[in-house]
Amino acid sequence: MSAGGAENDRIGVLFALRDDPSLVVRAEELGYESAWAAEGQGKTAFGKLERWAVHTDEIGLATGIVNVFSRTPATLAAAAATLDDHSDGRAILGLGVAHPGVVETFHGVPFERPLARMDEYIELVRRYLRGDADGFDGEFFTPERTSFWNAFEPLREEIPIYNGALGPANVRLTGQFADGWLPNLYPRPQFEEAMEWLATGAERAGRDVDDVDVAMYVLTSVHEDEAVAREQAARHVAYYLRDVPGYYGRAAEHAGLGDEVEAARQAPTMDAAIDELSDDFLDLVGLVGTPDDVRGRLDELRAMGVDLPVVRAPSGVDRDWVERMLEVFAP
């Protein structure tokens, strides 16, 4: 999948909700392996990636992430195969179970049995890409055939599938069924145990855990003024702890950061929540500081077992932050 750089120089970039092809072009010029597009409750990830494909030639184009409740496996397989065809084989499929705030509040469907759904979803997407003509009798989906019309044959029978898992059962599922693991805001003290969960899942499937590509969204907050960098990082983390309850906070709690998580959640305002997050907390979930402080620190994550760091700027910052990040972490 690599689009440039040595194997130990692998790096991707998440542009989150941003849709600017010129930034993707710059990432490709700098040697980034892949560009990831989030979806959330805005523009579709596939719409952005199709646009980016027109402006680029080599960089991988990844959904980061799309959930397994808002599309059928057939619809998502068709979208991934179309992107793969239009980009000459550069599609990467990042999946996630999301959370009730997206699935129920925005999409209006029940958030039920997410892990069982993910298991079946991955299997079906792969069947559609292979063009299996047989039917499938699943718990959630029962298609009579899992192949596209003869008018369209996918460019590749296999597109890499990453799971944005956080909890133990979901990480084990990733090791068992997915091609890659894509945690977000994952505290370093929790990572070693999580790698054991991943290995357990791989063993269940008779796989070598080394065959599971460990990617990680890496919060990077880089500014010549360290205080400004830390304020933006804290704002980003506080948003995830307060507005996406139960998921990112749970990993931080398991890493021994529960008091700060609770204080940020209970704070009366966002600014007050930011004040509750220590520098130590921020340094356990991101790379924060001046360009000289953070340049080269991706090697710490690689030594931990991260195969593909995927850097991202804090939510809500302007283009200058993103451009600075691309330059600082370029391979």
Coordinates of C-alpha atoms in Angstrom, one line a residue:
M1 CA 0.0 0.0 0.0
S2 CA 2.9 2.3 0.5
A3 CA 3.1 5.3 -1.8
G4 CA 6.5 6.4 -0.8
G5 CA 9.2 6.3 1.9
A6 CA 10.9 3.4 3.5
E7 CA 8.9 0.8 5.4
N8 CA 9.8 2.3 8.8
D9 CA 8.9 5.7 7.5
R10 CA 5.3 4.9 6.8
I11 CA 2.9 7.7 7.7
G12 CA -0.7 8.7 6.9
V13 CA -2.7 11.8 7.5
L14 CA -6.3 12.3 8.6
F15 CA -7.9 15.4 7.2
A16 CA -11.1 14.6 9.3
L17 CA -14.0 16.8 8.1
R18 CA -11.7 19.0 5.9
D19 CA -12.2 18.7 2.1
D20 CA -9.3 20.5 0.4
P21 CA -7.7 18.6 -2.5
S22 CA -4.7 20.9 -2.5
L23 CA -3.7 19.6 1.0
V24 CA -4.0 16.0 -0.2
V25 CA -1.8 16.9 -3.2
R26 CA 0.8 18.4 -0.8
A27 CA 0.6 15.3 1.4
E28 CA 1.4 13.1 -1.6
E29 CA 4.3 15.4 -2.6
L30 CA 5.7 15.0 0.8
G31 CA 5.6 11.2 0.8
Y32 CA 2.6 10.5 3.0
E33 CA 1.3 6.9 2.3
S34 CA -2.4 7.6 2.7
A35 CA -5.0 10.3 3.3
W36 CA -8.0 9.5 5.5
A37 CA -11.4 11.2 5.2
A38 CA -13.8 11.3 8.1
E39 CA -17.6 11.4 7.7
G40 CA -19.4 11.9 10.9
Q41 CA -22.6 13.9 10.1
G42 CA -21.3 16.0 7.2
K43 CA -19.9 15.3 3.7
T44 CA -19.6 11.6 2.8
A45 CA -16.1 10.2 3.1
F46 CA -16.5 8.6 -0.3
G47 CA -17.5 11.9 -2.0
K48 CA -14.4 13.6 -0.7
L49 CA -12.1 10.7 -1.6
E50 CA -13.5 10.5 -5.1
R51 CA -12.7 14.2 -5.5
W52 CA -9.2 13.7 -4.1
A53 CA -8.6 10.8 -6.5
V54 CA -8.9 13.2 -9.4
H55 CA -6.1 15.4 -8.1
T56 CA -3.6 12.7 -7.0
D57 CA -1.8 9.7 -8.5
E58 CA -0.2 7.5 -5.7
I59 CA -1.5 8.3 -2.2
G60 CA -3.8 5.8 -0.6
L61 CA -7.4 7.0 -0.1
A62 CA -9.1 5.8 3.1
T63 CA -12.4 6.2 4.8
G64 CA -11.7 7.1 8.3
I65 CA -14.2 6.0 9.3
V66 CA -17.6 5.0 8.0
N67 CA -20.0 3.3 10.3
V68 CA -21.6 -0.1 9.9
F69 CA -25.2 1.1 10.6
S70 CA -25.9 3.7 8.0
R71 CA -25.2 1.7 4.8
T72 CA -25.8 -1.9 3.9
P73 CA -22.7 -4.0 3.2
A74 CA -23.7 -4.1 -0.5
T75 CA -23.9 -0.3 -0.7
L76 CA -20.6 0.2 1.1
A77 CA -18.8 -2.5 -0.9
A78 CA -20.1 -0.8 -4.1
A79 CA -18.8 2.6 -2.9
A80 CA -15.4 1.1 -2.0
A81 CA -15.1 -0.8 -5.3
T82 CA -16.0 2.3 -7.2
L83 CA -13.4 4.4 -5.4
D84 CA -10.9 1.7 -6.0
D85 CA -11.7 1.6 -9.7
H86 CA -11.5 5.4 -10.1
S87 CA -8.2 5.7 -8.2
D88 CA -6.5 2.7 -9.8
G89 CA -6.4 0.6 -6.7
R90 CA -5.8 3.1 -3.9
A91 CA -8.9 2.6 -1.8
I92 CA -8.7 1.7 1.9
L93 CA -11.8 0.9 3.9
G94 CA -11.8 2.2 7.5
L95 CA -14.9 0.9 9.4
G96 CA -16.3 1.6 12.9
V97 CA -19.3 0.9 15.0
A98 CA -19.6 4.6 15.8
H99 CA -21.8 5.3 18.9
P100 CA -25.4 6.0 19.7
G101 CA -25.0 9.8 19.3
V102 CA -24.4 9.2 15.6
V103 CA -26.3 6.0 14.9
E104 CA -29.5 6.8 16.8
T105 CA -29.6 10.6 17.0
F106 CA -28.5 11.3 13.4
H107 CA -29.4 8.1 11.4
G108 CA -32.4 7.2 13.4
V109 CA -31.6 3.4 13.7
P110 CA -31.1 1.4 16.8
F111 CA -27.6 1.0 18.1
E112 CA -27.8 -2.8 18.7
R113 CA -25.2 -5.5 18.9
P114 CA -22.5 -3.5 17.2
L115 CA -19.7 -6.1 17.4
A116 CA -21.8 -8.9 15.9
R117 CA -22.8 -6.5 13.2
M118 CA -19.2 -5.6 12.5
D119 CA -18.3 -9.3 12.2
E120 CA -21.0 -9.9 9.6
Y121 CA -20.4 -6.7 7.8
I122 CA -16.7 -7.4 7.2
E123 CA -17.5 -10.9 5.9
L124 CA -20.2 -9.6 3.5
V125 CA -18.1 -6.7 2.2
R126 CA -15.4 -9.2 1.3
R127 CA -17.9 -11.5 -0.4
Y128 CA -19.2 -8.7 -2.6
L129 CA -15.7 -7.7 -3.6
R130 CA -14.9 -11.3 -4.5
G131 CA -18.2 -11.6 -6.4
D132 CA -19.5 -14.6 -4.6
A133 CA -22.7 -15.7 -6.3
D134 CA -24.2 -17.7 -3.4
G135 CA -26.6 -16.2 -1.0
F136 CA -25.9 -15.4 2.6
D137 CA -28.1 -16.2 5.6
G138 CA -26.9 -13.8 8.3
E139 CA -28.3 -12.4 11.5
F140 CA -28.6 -8.9 10.1
F141 CA -28.5 -9.3 6.3
T142 CA -29.8 -12.1 4.1
P143 CA -28.9 -11.3 0.4
E144 CA -29.7 -14.0 -2.1
R145 CA -26.5 -13.2 -4.0
T146 CA -23.4 -11.3 -3.0
S147 CA -22.1 -10.2 -6.4
F148 CA -22.5 -7.1 -8.5
W149 CA -24.1 -7.0 -11.9
N150 CA -22.0 -8.2 -14.8
A151 CA -21.6 -4.6 -15.9
F152 CA -19.2 -4.0 -13.0
E153 CA -16.3 -6.1 -11.8
P154 CA -14.2 -4.7 -8.9
L155 CA -10.7 -3.8 -9.8
R156 CA -9.4 -5.8 -6.7
E157 CA -11.0 -8.7 -5.0
E158 CA -9.6 -7.5 -1.7
I159 CA -9.5 -3.9 -0.3
P160 CA -7.8 -3.5 3.1
I161 CA -10.3 -3.2 5.9
Y162 CA -9.3 -1.4 9.1
N163 CA -11.5 -1.3 12.3
G164 CA -11.5 1.7 14.5
A165 CA -11.8 -0.3 17.7
L166 CA -11.2 0.9 21.2
G167 CA -12.7 -1.7 23.7
P168 CA -11.2 -5.1 24.4
A169 CA -13.9 -7.2 22.6
N170 CA -13.7 -5.0 19.5
V171 CA -9.9 -5.1 19.4
R172 CA -10.0 -8.9 19.6
L173 CA -12.6 -8.9 16.8
T174 CA -10.1 -6.7 14.8
G175 CA -7.3 -9.2 15.3
Q176 CA -9.7 -12.0 14.2
F177 CA -11.3 -10.5 11.1
A178 CA -9.8 -7.2 9.9
D179 CA -6.7 -6.3 8.0
G180 CA -5.8 -3.4 10.3
W181 CA -6.5 -1.7 13.6
L182 CA -7.2 2.0 13.8
P183 CA -7.5 3.3 17.4
N184 CA -8.0 7.0 18.1
L185 CA -6.9 9.1 21.1
Y186 CA -5.5 5.9 22.7
P187 CA -3.4 6.5 25.8
R188 CA 0.1 5.0 25.6
P189 CA -0.2 3.1 28.9
Q190 CA -3.2 1.2 27.6
F191 CA -1.6 0.3 24.3
E192 CA 0.5 -2.7 25.5
E193 CA -2.5 -4.4 26.9
A194 CA -4.5 -3.7 23.8
M195 CA -1.9 -5.3 21.7
E196 CA -2.4 -8.5 23.7
W197 CA -6.2 -8.3 22.9
L198 CA -5.3 -7.9 19.2
A199 CA -3.0 -11.0 19.4
T200 CA -5.7 -13.0 21.1
G201 CA -8.1 -12.2 18.3
A202 CA -5.5 -13.2 15.7
E203 CA -4.8 -16.5 17.5
R204 CA -8.5 -17.3 17.3
A205 CA -8.4 -17.1 13.5
G206 CA -5.1 -18.9 13.3
R207 CA -3.4 -15.7 12.1
D208 CA -0.1 -14.1 13.0
V209 CA -0.8 -10.8 14.7
D210 CA 2.1 -9.3 12.7
D211 CA -0.2 -9.6 9.7
V212 CA -2.6 -7.1 11.2
D213 CA -1.5 -3.6 10.3
V214 CA -1.5 -1.4 13.4
A215 CA -2.4 2.1 12.4
M216 CA -3.2 4.8 14.9
Y217 CA -4.7 8.3 14.7
V218 CA -2.2 10.5 16.3
L219 CA -3.3 13.9 17.6
T220 CA -0.6 16.4 16.8
S221 CA -0.8 19.9 18.0
V222 CA 2.2 21.9 16.8
H223 CA 2.8 25.6 17.2
E224 CA 5.9 27.8 17.8
D225 CA 4.2 28.8 21.1
E226 CA 4.0 25.7 23.2
A227 CA 1.2 27.1 25.3
V228 CA -1.0 27.7 22.2
A229 CA -0.2 24.1 21.1
R230 CA -1.3 22.7 24.4
E231 CA -4.5 24.8 24.6
Q232 CA -5.6 23.5 21.2
A233 CA -4.8 19.9 22.1
A234 CA -6.7 20.2 25.3
R235 CA -9.7 21.7 23.5
H236 CA -9.7 18.7 21.1
V237 CA -9.4 16.1 23.8
A238 CA -12.1 17.8 26.0
Y239 CA -14.5 17.8 23.0
Y240 CA -14.1 14.0 22.6
L241 CA -14.5 13.4 26.3
R242 CA -17.6 15.6 26.7
D243 CA -19.4 15.1 23.4
V244 CA -18.6 11.5 22.6
P245 CA -19.3 10.0 26.0
G246 CA -18.2 6.5 27.2
Y247 CA -15.7 5.6 24.4
Y248 CA -12.6 7.7 24.5
G249 CA -13.0 8.4 28.2
R250 CA -13.2 4.7 28.9
A251 CA -9.7 4.0 27.4
A252 CA -8.3 6.9 29.4
E253 CA -9.9 5.6 32.6
H254 CA -8.3 2.2 32.1
A255 CA -5.0 4.0 31.7
G256 CA -5.3 5.6 35.1
L257 CA -6.6 9.0 34.0
G258 CA -10.1 8.6 35.3
D259 CA -10.0 11.7 37.7
E260 CA -9.2 14.0 34.8
V261 CA -11.8 12.5 32.5
E262 CA -14.5 12.9 35.1
A263 CA -13.4 16.5 35.9
A264 CA -13.5 17.5 32.3
R265 CA -16.9 16.0 31.8
Q266 CA -18.3 17.7 34.9
A267 CA -16.8 21.1 34.1
P268 CA -19.5 23.8 33.5
T269 CA -17.9 25.1 30.3
M270 CA -15.5 23.9 27.6
D271 CA -12.9 26.4 28.8
A272 CA -13.2 25.0 32.3
A273 CA -12.9 21.4 31.0
I274 CA -9.7 22.4 29.2
D275 CA -8.2 23.6 32.5
E276 CA -8.8 20.1 34.0
L277 CA -6.5 18.3 31.5
S278 CA -2.9 18.2 32.6
D279 CA 0.1 18.3 30.3
D280 CA 0.8 14.7 31.3
F281 CA -2.6 13.6 30.0
L282 CA -2.1 15.4 26.7
D283 CA 1.3 13.9 26.2
L284 CA -0.1 10.4 26.7
V285 CA -2.7 10.8 23.9
G286 CA -0.9 13.1 21.5
L287 CA 2.3 14.8 20.2
V288 CA 2.1 18.4 21.5
G289 CA 4.6 21.2 21.4
T290 CA 6.8 23.2 19.1
P291 CA 8.0 21.8 15.8
D292 CA 11.4 21.0 17.4
D293 CA 9.7 19.3 20.4
V294 CA 7.7 16.9 18.3
R295 CA 9.7 16.4 15.2
G296 CA 11.0 12.8 15.2
R297 CA 8.7 11.6 18.0
L298 CA 6.7 9.3 15.8
D299 CA 9.6 6.8 16.3
E300 CA 8.4 6.4 19.9
L301 CA 5.0 5.2 18.6
R302 CA 6.7 2.9 16.1
A303 CA 8.8 1.4 18.9
M304 CA 5.5 0.7 20.8
G305 CA 4.2 -1.3 17.9
V306 CA 2.4 1.3 15.7
D307 CA 3.1 0.3 12.0
L308 CA 1.3 3.3 10.5
P309 CA 0.9 6.6 12.4
V310 CA -1.9 8.7 10.9
V311 CA -1.3 12.2 12.0
R312 CA -4.1 14.7 12.5
A313 CA -4.4 18.4 13.6
P314 CA -6.7 19.4 16.4
S315 CA -10.4 19.9 15.4
G316 CA -11.3 23.4 14.4
V317 CA -7.9 24.8 13.6
D318 CA -7.2 26.7 10.5
R319 CA -5.3 25.6 7.4
D320 CA -1.9 26.9 8.7
W321 CA -2.0 24.2 11.4
V322 CA -2.5 21.5 8.9
E323 CA 0.2 22.7 6.6
R324 CA 2.6 23.0 9.5
M325 CA 1.8 19.4 10.6
L326 CA 2.4 18.1 7.1
E327 CA 5.8 19.7 6.9
V328 CA 6.9 18.7 10.4
F329 CA 6.0 15.0 10.1
A330 CA 6.9 14.4 6.5
P331 CA 8.9 11.2 6.0

